[in-house]
mmCIF file of C-alpha atoms in Angstrom:
data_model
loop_
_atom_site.group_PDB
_atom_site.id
_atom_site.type_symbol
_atom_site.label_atom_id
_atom_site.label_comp_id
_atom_site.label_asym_id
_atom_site.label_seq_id
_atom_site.Cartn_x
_atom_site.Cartn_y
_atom_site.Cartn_z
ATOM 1 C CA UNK A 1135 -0.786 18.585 -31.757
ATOM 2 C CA UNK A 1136 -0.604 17.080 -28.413
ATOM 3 C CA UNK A 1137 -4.211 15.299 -29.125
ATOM 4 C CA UNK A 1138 -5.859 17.219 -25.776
ATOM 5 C CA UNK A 1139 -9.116 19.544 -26.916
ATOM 6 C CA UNK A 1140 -7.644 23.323 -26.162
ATOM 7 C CA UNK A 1141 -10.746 24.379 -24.627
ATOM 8 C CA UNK A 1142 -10.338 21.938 -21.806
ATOM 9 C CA UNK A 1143 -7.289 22.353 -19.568
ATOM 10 C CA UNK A 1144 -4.480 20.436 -20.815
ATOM 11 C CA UNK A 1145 -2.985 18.580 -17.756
ATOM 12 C CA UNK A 1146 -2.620 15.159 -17.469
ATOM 13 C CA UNK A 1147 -3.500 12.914 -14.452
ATOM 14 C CA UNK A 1148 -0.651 10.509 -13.037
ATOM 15 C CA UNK A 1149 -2.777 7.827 -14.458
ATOM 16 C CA UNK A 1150 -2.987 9.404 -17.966
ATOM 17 C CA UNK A 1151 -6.490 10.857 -18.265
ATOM 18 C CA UNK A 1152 -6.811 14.836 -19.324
ATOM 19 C CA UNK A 1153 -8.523 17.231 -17.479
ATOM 20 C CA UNK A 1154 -11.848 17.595 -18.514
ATOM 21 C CA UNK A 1155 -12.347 21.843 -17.047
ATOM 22 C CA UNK A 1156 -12.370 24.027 -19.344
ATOM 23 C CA UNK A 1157 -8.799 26.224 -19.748
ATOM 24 C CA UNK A 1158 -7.972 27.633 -16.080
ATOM 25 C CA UNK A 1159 -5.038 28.354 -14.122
ATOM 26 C CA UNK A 1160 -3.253 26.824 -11.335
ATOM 27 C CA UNK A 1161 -5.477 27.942 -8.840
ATOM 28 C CA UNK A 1162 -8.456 25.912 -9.306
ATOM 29 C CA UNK A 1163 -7.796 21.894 -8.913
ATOM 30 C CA UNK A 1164 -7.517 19.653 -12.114
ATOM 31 C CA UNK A 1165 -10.383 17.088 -12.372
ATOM 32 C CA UNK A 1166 -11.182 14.332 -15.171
ATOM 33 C CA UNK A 1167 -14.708 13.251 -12.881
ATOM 34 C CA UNK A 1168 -12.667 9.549 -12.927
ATOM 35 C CA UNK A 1169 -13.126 8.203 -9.299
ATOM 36 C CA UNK A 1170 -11.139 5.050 -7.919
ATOM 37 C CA UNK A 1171 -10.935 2.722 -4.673
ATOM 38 C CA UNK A 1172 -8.402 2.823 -2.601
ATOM 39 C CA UNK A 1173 -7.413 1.748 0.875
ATOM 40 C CA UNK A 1174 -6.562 4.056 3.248
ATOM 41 C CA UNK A 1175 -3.322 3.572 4.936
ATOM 42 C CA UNK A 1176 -3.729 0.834 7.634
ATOM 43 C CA UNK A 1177 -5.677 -0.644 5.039
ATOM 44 C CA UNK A 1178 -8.828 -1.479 7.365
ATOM 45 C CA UNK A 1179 -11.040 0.536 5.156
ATOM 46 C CA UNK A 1180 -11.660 1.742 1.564
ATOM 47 C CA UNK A 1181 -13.028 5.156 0.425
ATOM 48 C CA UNK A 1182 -12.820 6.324 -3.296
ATOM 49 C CA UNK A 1183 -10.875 9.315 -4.382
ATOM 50 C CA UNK A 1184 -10.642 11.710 -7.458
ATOM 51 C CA UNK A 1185 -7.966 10.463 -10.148
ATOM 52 C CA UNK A 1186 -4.808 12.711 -8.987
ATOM 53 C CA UNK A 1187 -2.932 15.090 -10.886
ATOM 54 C CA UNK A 1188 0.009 15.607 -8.424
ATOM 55 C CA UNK A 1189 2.314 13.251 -6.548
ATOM 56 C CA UNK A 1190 1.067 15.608 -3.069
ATOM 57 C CA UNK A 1191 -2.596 14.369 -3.876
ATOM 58 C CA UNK A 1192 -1.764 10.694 -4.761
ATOM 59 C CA UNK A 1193 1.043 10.282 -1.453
ATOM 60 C CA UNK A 1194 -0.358 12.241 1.237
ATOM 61 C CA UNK A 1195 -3.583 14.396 0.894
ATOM 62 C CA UNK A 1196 -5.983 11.101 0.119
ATOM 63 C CA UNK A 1197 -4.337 9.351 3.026
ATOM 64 C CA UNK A 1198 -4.319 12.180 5.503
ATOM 65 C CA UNK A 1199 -8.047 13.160 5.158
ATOM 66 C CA UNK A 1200 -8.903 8.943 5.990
ATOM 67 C CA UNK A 1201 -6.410 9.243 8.891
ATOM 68 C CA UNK A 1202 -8.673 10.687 11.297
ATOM 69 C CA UNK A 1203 -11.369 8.523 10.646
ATOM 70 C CA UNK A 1204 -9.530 5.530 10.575
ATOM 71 C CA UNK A 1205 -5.561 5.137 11.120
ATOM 72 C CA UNK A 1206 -4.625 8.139 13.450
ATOM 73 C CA UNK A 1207 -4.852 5.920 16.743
ATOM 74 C CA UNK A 1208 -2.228 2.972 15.113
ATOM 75 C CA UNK A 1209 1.811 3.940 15.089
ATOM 76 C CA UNK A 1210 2.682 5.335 11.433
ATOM 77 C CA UNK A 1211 5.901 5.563 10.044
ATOM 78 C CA UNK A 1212 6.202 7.658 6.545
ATOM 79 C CA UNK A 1213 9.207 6.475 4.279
ATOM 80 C CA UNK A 1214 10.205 8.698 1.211
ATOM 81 C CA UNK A 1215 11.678 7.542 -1.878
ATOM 82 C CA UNK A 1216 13.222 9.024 -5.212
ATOM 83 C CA UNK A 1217 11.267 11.577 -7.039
ATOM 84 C CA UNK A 1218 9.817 12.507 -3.436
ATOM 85 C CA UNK A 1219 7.099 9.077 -3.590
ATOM 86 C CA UNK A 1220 6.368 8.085 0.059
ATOM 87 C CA UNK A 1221 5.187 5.089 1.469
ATOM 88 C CA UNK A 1222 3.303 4.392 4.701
ATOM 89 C CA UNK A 1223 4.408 2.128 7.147
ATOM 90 C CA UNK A 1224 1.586 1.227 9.698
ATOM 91 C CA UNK A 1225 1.520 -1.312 12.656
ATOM 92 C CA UNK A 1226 -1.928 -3.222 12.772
ATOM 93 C CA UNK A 1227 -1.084 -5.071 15.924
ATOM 94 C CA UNK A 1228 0.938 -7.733 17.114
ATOM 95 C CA UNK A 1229 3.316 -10.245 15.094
ATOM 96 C CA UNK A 1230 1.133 -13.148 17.015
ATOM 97 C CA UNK A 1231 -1.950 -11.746 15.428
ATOM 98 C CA UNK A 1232 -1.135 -12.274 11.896
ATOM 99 C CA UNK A 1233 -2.519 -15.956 10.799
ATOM 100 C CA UNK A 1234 -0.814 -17.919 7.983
ATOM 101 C CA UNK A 1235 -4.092 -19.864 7.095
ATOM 102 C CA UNK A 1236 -6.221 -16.367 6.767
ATOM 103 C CA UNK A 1237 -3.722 -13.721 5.733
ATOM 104 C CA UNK A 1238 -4.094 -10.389 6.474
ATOM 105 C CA UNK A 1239 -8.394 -10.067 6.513
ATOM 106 C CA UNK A 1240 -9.121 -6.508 5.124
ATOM 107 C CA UNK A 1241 -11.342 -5.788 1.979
ATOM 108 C CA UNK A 1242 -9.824 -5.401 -1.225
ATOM 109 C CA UNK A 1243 -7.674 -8.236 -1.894
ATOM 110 C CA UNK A 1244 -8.087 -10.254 -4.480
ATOM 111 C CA UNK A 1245 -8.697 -13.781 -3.760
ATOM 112 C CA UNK A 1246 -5.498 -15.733 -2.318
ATOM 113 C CA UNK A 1247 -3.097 -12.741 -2.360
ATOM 114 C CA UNK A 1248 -3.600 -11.538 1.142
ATOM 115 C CA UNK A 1249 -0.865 -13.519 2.363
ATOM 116 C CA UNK A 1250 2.547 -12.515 3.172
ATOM 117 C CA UNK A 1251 6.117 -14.125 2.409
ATOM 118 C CA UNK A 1252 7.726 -15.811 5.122
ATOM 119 C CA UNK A 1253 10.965 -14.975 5.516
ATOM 120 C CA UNK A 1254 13.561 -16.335 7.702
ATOM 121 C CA UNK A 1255 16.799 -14.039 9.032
ATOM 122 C CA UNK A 1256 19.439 -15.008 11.283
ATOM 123 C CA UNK A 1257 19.428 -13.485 14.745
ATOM 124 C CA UNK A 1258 21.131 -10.725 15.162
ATOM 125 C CA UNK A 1259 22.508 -8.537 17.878
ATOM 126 C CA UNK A 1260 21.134 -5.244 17.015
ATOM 127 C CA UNK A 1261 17.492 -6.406 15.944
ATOM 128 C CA UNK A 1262 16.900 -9.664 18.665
ATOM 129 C CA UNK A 1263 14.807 -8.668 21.515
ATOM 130 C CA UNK A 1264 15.949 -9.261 24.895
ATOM 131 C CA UNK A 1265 16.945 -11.492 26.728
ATOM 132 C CA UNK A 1266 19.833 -12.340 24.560
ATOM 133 C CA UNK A 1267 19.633 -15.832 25.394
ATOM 134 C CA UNK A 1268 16.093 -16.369 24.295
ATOM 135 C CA UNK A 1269 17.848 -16.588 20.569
ATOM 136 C CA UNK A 1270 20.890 -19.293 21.999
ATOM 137 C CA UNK A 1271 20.573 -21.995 19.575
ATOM 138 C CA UNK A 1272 18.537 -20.580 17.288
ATOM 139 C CA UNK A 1273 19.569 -19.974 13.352
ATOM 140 C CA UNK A 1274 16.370 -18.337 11.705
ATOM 141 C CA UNK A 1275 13.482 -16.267 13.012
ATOM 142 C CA UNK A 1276 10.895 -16.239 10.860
ATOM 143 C CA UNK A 1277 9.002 -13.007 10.064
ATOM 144 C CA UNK A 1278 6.574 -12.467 7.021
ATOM 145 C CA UNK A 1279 6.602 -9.070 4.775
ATOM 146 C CA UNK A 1280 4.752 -7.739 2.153
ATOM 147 C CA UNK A 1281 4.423 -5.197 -0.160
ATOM 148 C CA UNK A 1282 0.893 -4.253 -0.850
ATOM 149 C CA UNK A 1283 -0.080 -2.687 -4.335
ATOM 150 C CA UNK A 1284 -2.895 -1.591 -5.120
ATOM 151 C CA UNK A 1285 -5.022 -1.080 -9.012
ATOM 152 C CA UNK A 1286 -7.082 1.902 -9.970
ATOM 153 C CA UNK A 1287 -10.096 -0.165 -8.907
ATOM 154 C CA UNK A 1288 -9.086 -1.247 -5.575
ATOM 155 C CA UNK A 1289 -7.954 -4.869 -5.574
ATOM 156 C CA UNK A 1290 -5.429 -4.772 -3.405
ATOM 157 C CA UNK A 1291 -2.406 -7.602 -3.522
ATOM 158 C CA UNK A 1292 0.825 -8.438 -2.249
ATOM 159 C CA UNK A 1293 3.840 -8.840 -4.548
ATOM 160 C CA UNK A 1294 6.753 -11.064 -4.538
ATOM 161 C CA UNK A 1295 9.776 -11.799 -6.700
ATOM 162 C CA UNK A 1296 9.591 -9.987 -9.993
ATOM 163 C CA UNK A 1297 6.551 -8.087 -9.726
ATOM 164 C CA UNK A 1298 3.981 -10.757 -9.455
ATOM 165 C CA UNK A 1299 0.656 -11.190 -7.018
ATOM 166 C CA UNK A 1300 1.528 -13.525 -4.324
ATOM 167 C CA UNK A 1301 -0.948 -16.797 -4.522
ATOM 168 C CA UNK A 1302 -2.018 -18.777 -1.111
ATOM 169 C CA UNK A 1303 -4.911 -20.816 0.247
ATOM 170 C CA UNK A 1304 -6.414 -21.762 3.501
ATOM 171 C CA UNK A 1305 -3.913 -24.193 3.777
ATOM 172 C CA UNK A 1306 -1.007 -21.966 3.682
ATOM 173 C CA UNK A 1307 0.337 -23.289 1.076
ATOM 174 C CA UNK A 1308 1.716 -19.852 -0.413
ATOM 175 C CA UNK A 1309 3.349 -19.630 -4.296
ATOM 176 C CA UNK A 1310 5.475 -17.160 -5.512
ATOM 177 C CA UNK A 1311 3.448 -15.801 -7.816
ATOM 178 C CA UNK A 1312 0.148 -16.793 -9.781
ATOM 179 C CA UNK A 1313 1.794 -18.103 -12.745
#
């Protein structure tokens, strides 16, 4: 016994929760009435969305129907992974615009994790803007990343080493992780 009532259909959500319709075919969309926040994919604003049963409706048809109200007008660039996930790449302006003693100021993120990691690469050829010489004497340009998660209930927060939130303050004074 697989522990789902047969009278309701028996598909699972990605986040674990049955169906709660009664027995029907493919034709009519699987719903368990769970709702959760998420950010769309610039991550200026945050709608809620029906608990998804397929990796289409999780990666792409949430995101696309906020798109037009929100992220169409910034430069997007989708990047698939194994087992066909996708993530969205968008540019929210300038590198000068990001602060170090704010973080990145959207709603969502939990207190002190909306800063990114600095990271410092050597100049190189193929990536260094022109004019060449600008990067003479130079051996680091630093650039900050982050990879944004995001819970069922919408706190959003950046990740570093080994899976854990990022931690800052005001001061910039940014940890690894929280622990």
């Amino acid at each position: 016994s697989s522990g789902i009532n047969a009278e309701y259909g028996e598909s699972i959500s990605l986040t674990g929760n049955a169906c709660v319709l009664p027995l029907h075919d493919s034709t009519r969309v699987h719903s368990n009435r769970l709702r959760m926040r998420s950010a769309c994919s610039c991550g200026r604003s945050i709608s809620y969305r029906s608990d998804p049963f397929t990796l289409e409706s999780a990666n792409h048809e949430f995101y696309m129907s906020l798109s037009d109200k929100c992220c169409s007008t910034l430069p997007q660039h989708r990047l698939f992974g194994r087992n066909q996930l996708s993530w969205m790449i968008c540019n929210i302006g300038p590198a000068s615009s990001y602060q170090t003693t704010m973080g990145i100021e959207q709603p969502g993120f939990l207190l002190g994790s909306q800063y990114l990691l600095p990271w410092d690469l050597p100049p190189d050829e193929a990536w260094a803007p022109e004019p060449k010489n600008a990067w003479r004497g130079k051996r680091s340009v630093r650039c900050y990343v982050g990879y944004e998660y995001e819970c069922s209930k919408g706190h959003r927060f950046y990740c570093c080493a080994g899976g854990a939130p990022v931690k800052g303050s005001p001061a910039n004074m940014v940890k690894e992780n929280s622990g």
